[in-house]
Amino acid sequence: VCGKLGADILRLWVSSVDYQADHRISDNILNQITEVYRKIRNTLRFLLGNLSDFNPQTDRVAYGQLSELDQYAVIRLNRMAERVIKAYDKYEFHIVYQAVHHFCAVEMSAFYLDIIKDRMYVSEPGNAQRKAAQTVLYDTVVAITKLIAPILPHTADEVWRYIPGADLISVQLAEFPNVDASVYNAELEVK
């Protein structure tokens, strides 16, 4: 499997199953895992692709100055990170797999990233709304990369090399992201 699909695909399959029971593996199952891997990787690629002109030291936008949509994305990121960290603490790697996949496929790709594409593609580089979105994208790529590092170490290290301002030689040396529960806003989430 590693020779054909790579170690990260095999590691992703292992994380996708509840290790407390027996499980099957087949070409069909591995093809499904490969599609999940592509979704995660393509989400990370989109995030990185929109940060080429972003300097996290000088271009960050404060949370209070973000639009409601951007704040919502930050809330969802923190909720996902909280769920993933709890799952790691309990050795429930299948929950890590599910949470990261759902976040990339549904929360980011099918919702937030789809909405902000125009803002990212047509706004001038210095545009305040563009910088706000880039702040969210930056925080998201950093958090996801740190959270997937135990399961997808090769992919995480590859992504880490392209994150603007990443000061450590490897994501494996980085701490997990801190969950900021102060951003939680049930009213905004419902809206």
Coordinates of C-alpha atoms in Angstrom, one line a residue:
V1 CA 0.0 0.0 0.0
C2 CA 2.8 2.4 0.9
G3 CA 4.6 1.7 -2.4
K4 CA 1.4 2.3 -4.4
L5 CA -0.4 5.0 -2.5
G6 CA 2.1 6.4 0.0
A7 CA 2.5 6.0 3.8
D8 CA 0.1 8.9 4.6
I9 CA -2.8 7.1 2.8
L10 CA -2.2 4.0 4.9
R11 CA -1.9 6.1 8.0
L12 CA -5.2 7.9 7.1
W13 CA -7.0 4.5 6.7
V14 CA -5.7 3.4 10.1
S15 CA -7.0 6.6 11.7
S16 CA -10.4 6.2 10.0
V17 CA -11.3 3.0 11.8
D18 CA -12.0 2.3 15.4
Y19 CA -9.0 0.2 16.3
Q20 CA -11.0 -1.6 19.0
A21 CA -12.6 -3.9 16.4
D22 CA -11.4 -5.9 13.4
H23 CA -11.6 -4.1 10.0
R24 CA -11.2 -4.9 6.4
I25 CA -9.0 -3.2 3.9
S26 CA -9.4 -3.4 0.2
D27 CA -8.7 -1.4 -3.0
N28 CA -12.2 0.0 -2.8
I29 CA -11.7 1.2 0.8
L30 CA -8.3 2.6 0.0
N31 CA -9.8 4.5 -3.0
Q32 CA -12.3 6.1 -0.7
I33 CA -9.5 7.0 1.7
T34 CA -7.5 8.5 -1.2
E35 CA -10.5 10.7 -2.0
V36 CA -10.7 12.0 1.6
Y37 CA -6.9 12.6 1.5
R38 CA -7.3 14.6 -1.7
K39 CA -10.0 16.7 -0.2
I40 CA -7.9 17.5 2.9
R41 CA -4.8 18.2 0.7
N42 CA -6.7 20.3 -1.8
T43 CA -8.2 22.4 1.0
L44 CA -4.7 23.0 2.4
R45 CA -3.4 23.8 -1.1
F46 CA -6.2 26.4 -1.5
L47 CA -5.5 27.9 1.8
L48 CA -1.7 28.2 1.1
G49 CA -2.4 29.5 -2.5
N50 CA -4.2 32.5 -1.1
L51 CA -1.5 33.4 1.4
S52 CA 1.4 34.2 -1.0
D53 CA 1.1 38.0 -0.2
F54 CA 0.2 37.6 3.4
N55 CA 2.6 38.4 6.2
P56 CA 1.2 37.2 9.6
Q57 CA 3.3 39.7 11.5
T58 CA 1.9 42.8 9.7
D59 CA -1.3 41.9 7.9
R60 CA -3.4 40.2 10.6
V61 CA -6.8 41.6 11.3
A62 CA -8.1 41.5 14.9
Y63 CA -11.0 39.2 15.6
G64 CA -13.3 42.0 16.5
Q65 CA -12.7 43.6 13.1
L66 CA -13.6 40.5 11.1
S67 CA -17.0 40.2 9.3
E68 CA -19.6 37.9 10.8
L69 CA -18.8 35.3 8.1
D70 CA -15.1 35.4 9.0
Q71 CA -15.9 35.2 12.7
Y72 CA -18.1 32.2 12.1
A73 CA -15.2 30.5 10.3
V74 CA -13.0 31.1 13.3
I75 CA -15.6 29.7 15.6
R76 CA -16.0 26.6 13.5
L77 CA -12.2 26.2 13.4
N78 CA -12.0 26.4 17.2
R79 CA -14.8 23.9 17.6
M80 CA -13.1 21.5 15.3
A81 CA -9.8 21.9 17.0
E82 CA -11.4 21.3 20.4
R83 CA -13.1 18.1 19.2
V84 CA -9.8 16.8 17.6
I85 CA -7.7 17.5 20.6
K86 CA -10.2 15.7 22.9
A87 CA -10.3 12.8 20.5
Y88 CA -6.5 12.6 20.5
D89 CA -6.5 12.6 24.3
K90 CA -8.9 9.6 24.3
Y91 CA -7.0 7.8 21.4
E92 CA -10.2 8.1 19.3
F93 CA -8.3 8.6 16.0
H94 CA -11.4 7.8 13.9
I95 CA -13.0 11.0 15.4
V96 CA -9.9 13.0 14.5
Y97 CA -10.3 11.6 10.9
Q98 CA -14.0 12.4 10.8
A99 CA -13.7 15.9 12.3
V100 CA -10.8 17.0 10.0
H101 CA -12.5 15.6 6.9
H102 CA -15.9 17.2 7.7
F103 CA -14.2 20.5 8.5
C104 CA -12.2 20.5 5.2
A105 CA -15.0 19.2 3.0
V106 CA -18.1 20.9 4.5
E107 CA -17.1 23.8 6.7
M108 CA -14.3 25.1 4.5
S109 CA -14.6 23.9 0.9
A110 CA -18.4 23.7 0.5
F111 CA -19.1 26.8 2.5
Y112 CA -16.5 29.4 3.6
L113 CA -14.0 29.0 0.8
D114 CA -16.7 29.0 -1.8
I115 CA -18.1 32.3 -0.5
I116 CA -14.8 34.1 -0.2
K117 CA -13.4 33.1 -3.6
D118 CA -14.5 36.4 -5.2
R119 CA -13.0 38.4 -2.3
M120 CA -9.7 36.5 -2.7
Y121 CA -9.5 36.6 -6.5
V122 CA -10.8 40.1 -7.4
S123 CA -9.9 42.3 -4.4
E124 CA -6.7 44.3 -4.5
P125 CA -3.9 42.9 -2.3
G126 CA -4.2 45.6 0.3
N127 CA -8.0 45.3 0.6
A128 CA -9.1 45.1 4.3
Q129 CA -11.7 42.4 3.6
R130 CA -9.2 40.4 1.7
K131 CA -6.7 40.7 4.6
A132 CA -9.4 39.6 7.0
A133 CA -10.1 36.5 5.0
Q134 CA -6.4 35.8 4.7
T135 CA -6.1 36.0 8.5
V136 CA -8.8 33.3 8.8
L137 CA -7.1 31.3 6.1
Y138 CA -3.7 31.6 7.8
D139 CA -5.0 30.5 11.2
T140 CA -6.9 27.7 9.6
V141 CA -3.9 26.3 7.6
V142 CA -1.7 26.5 10.7
A143 CA -4.2 24.8 12.9
I144 CA -5.1 22.0 10.4
T145 CA -1.5 21.3 9.7
K146 CA -0.7 21.0 13.4
L147 CA -3.7 18.8 14.0
I148 CA -3.0 16.3 11.1
A149 CA 0.7 16.0 11.9
P150 CA 0.4 12.9 14.0
I151 CA -1.7 11.1 11.3
L152 CA -0.3 12.6 8.1
P153 CA 3.2 13.5 9.0
H154 CA 4.6 13.7 5.5
T155 CA 1.8 15.9 4.2
A156 CA 1.9 18.1 7.3
D157 CA 5.7 18.7 7.0
E158 CA 5.3 19.5 3.3
V159 CA 2.6 22.0 4.0
W160 CA 4.5 23.5 6.9
R161 CA 7.4 24.5 4.6
Y162 CA 5.1 26.8 2.7
I163 CA 3.3 28.5 5.6
P164 CA 4.3 32.1 5.8
G165 CA 6.2 32.9 8.9
A166 CA 6.5 29.2 10.1
D167 CA 9.5 29.6 12.4
L168 CA 10.1 25.9 13.3
I169 CA 11.9 23.5 11.0
S170 CA 9.1 21.0 11.2
V171 CA 5.5 21.0 12.3
Q172 CA 6.4 18.0 14.4
L173 CA 8.1 20.4 16.8
A174 CA 5.0 22.7 17.1
E175 CA 2.5 22.6 19.9
F176 CA -1.1 21.8 19.0
P177 CA -3.2 24.9 18.4
N178 CA -4.8 26.6 21.4
V179 CA -8.5 26.6 21.4
D180 CA -9.9 30.1 22.0
A181 CA -13.3 29.5 23.5
S182 CA -13.8 33.2 24.0
V183 CA -14.7 33.5 20.3
Y184 CA -17.7 31.1 20.7
N185 CA -20.9 32.9 20.0
A186 CA -24.0 30.6 19.8
E187 CA -26.2 33.4 18.4
L188 CA -23.8 34.0 15.5
E189 CA -23.5 30.2 14.9
V190 CA -27.3 29.9 14.7
K191 CA -27.5 32.9 12.4

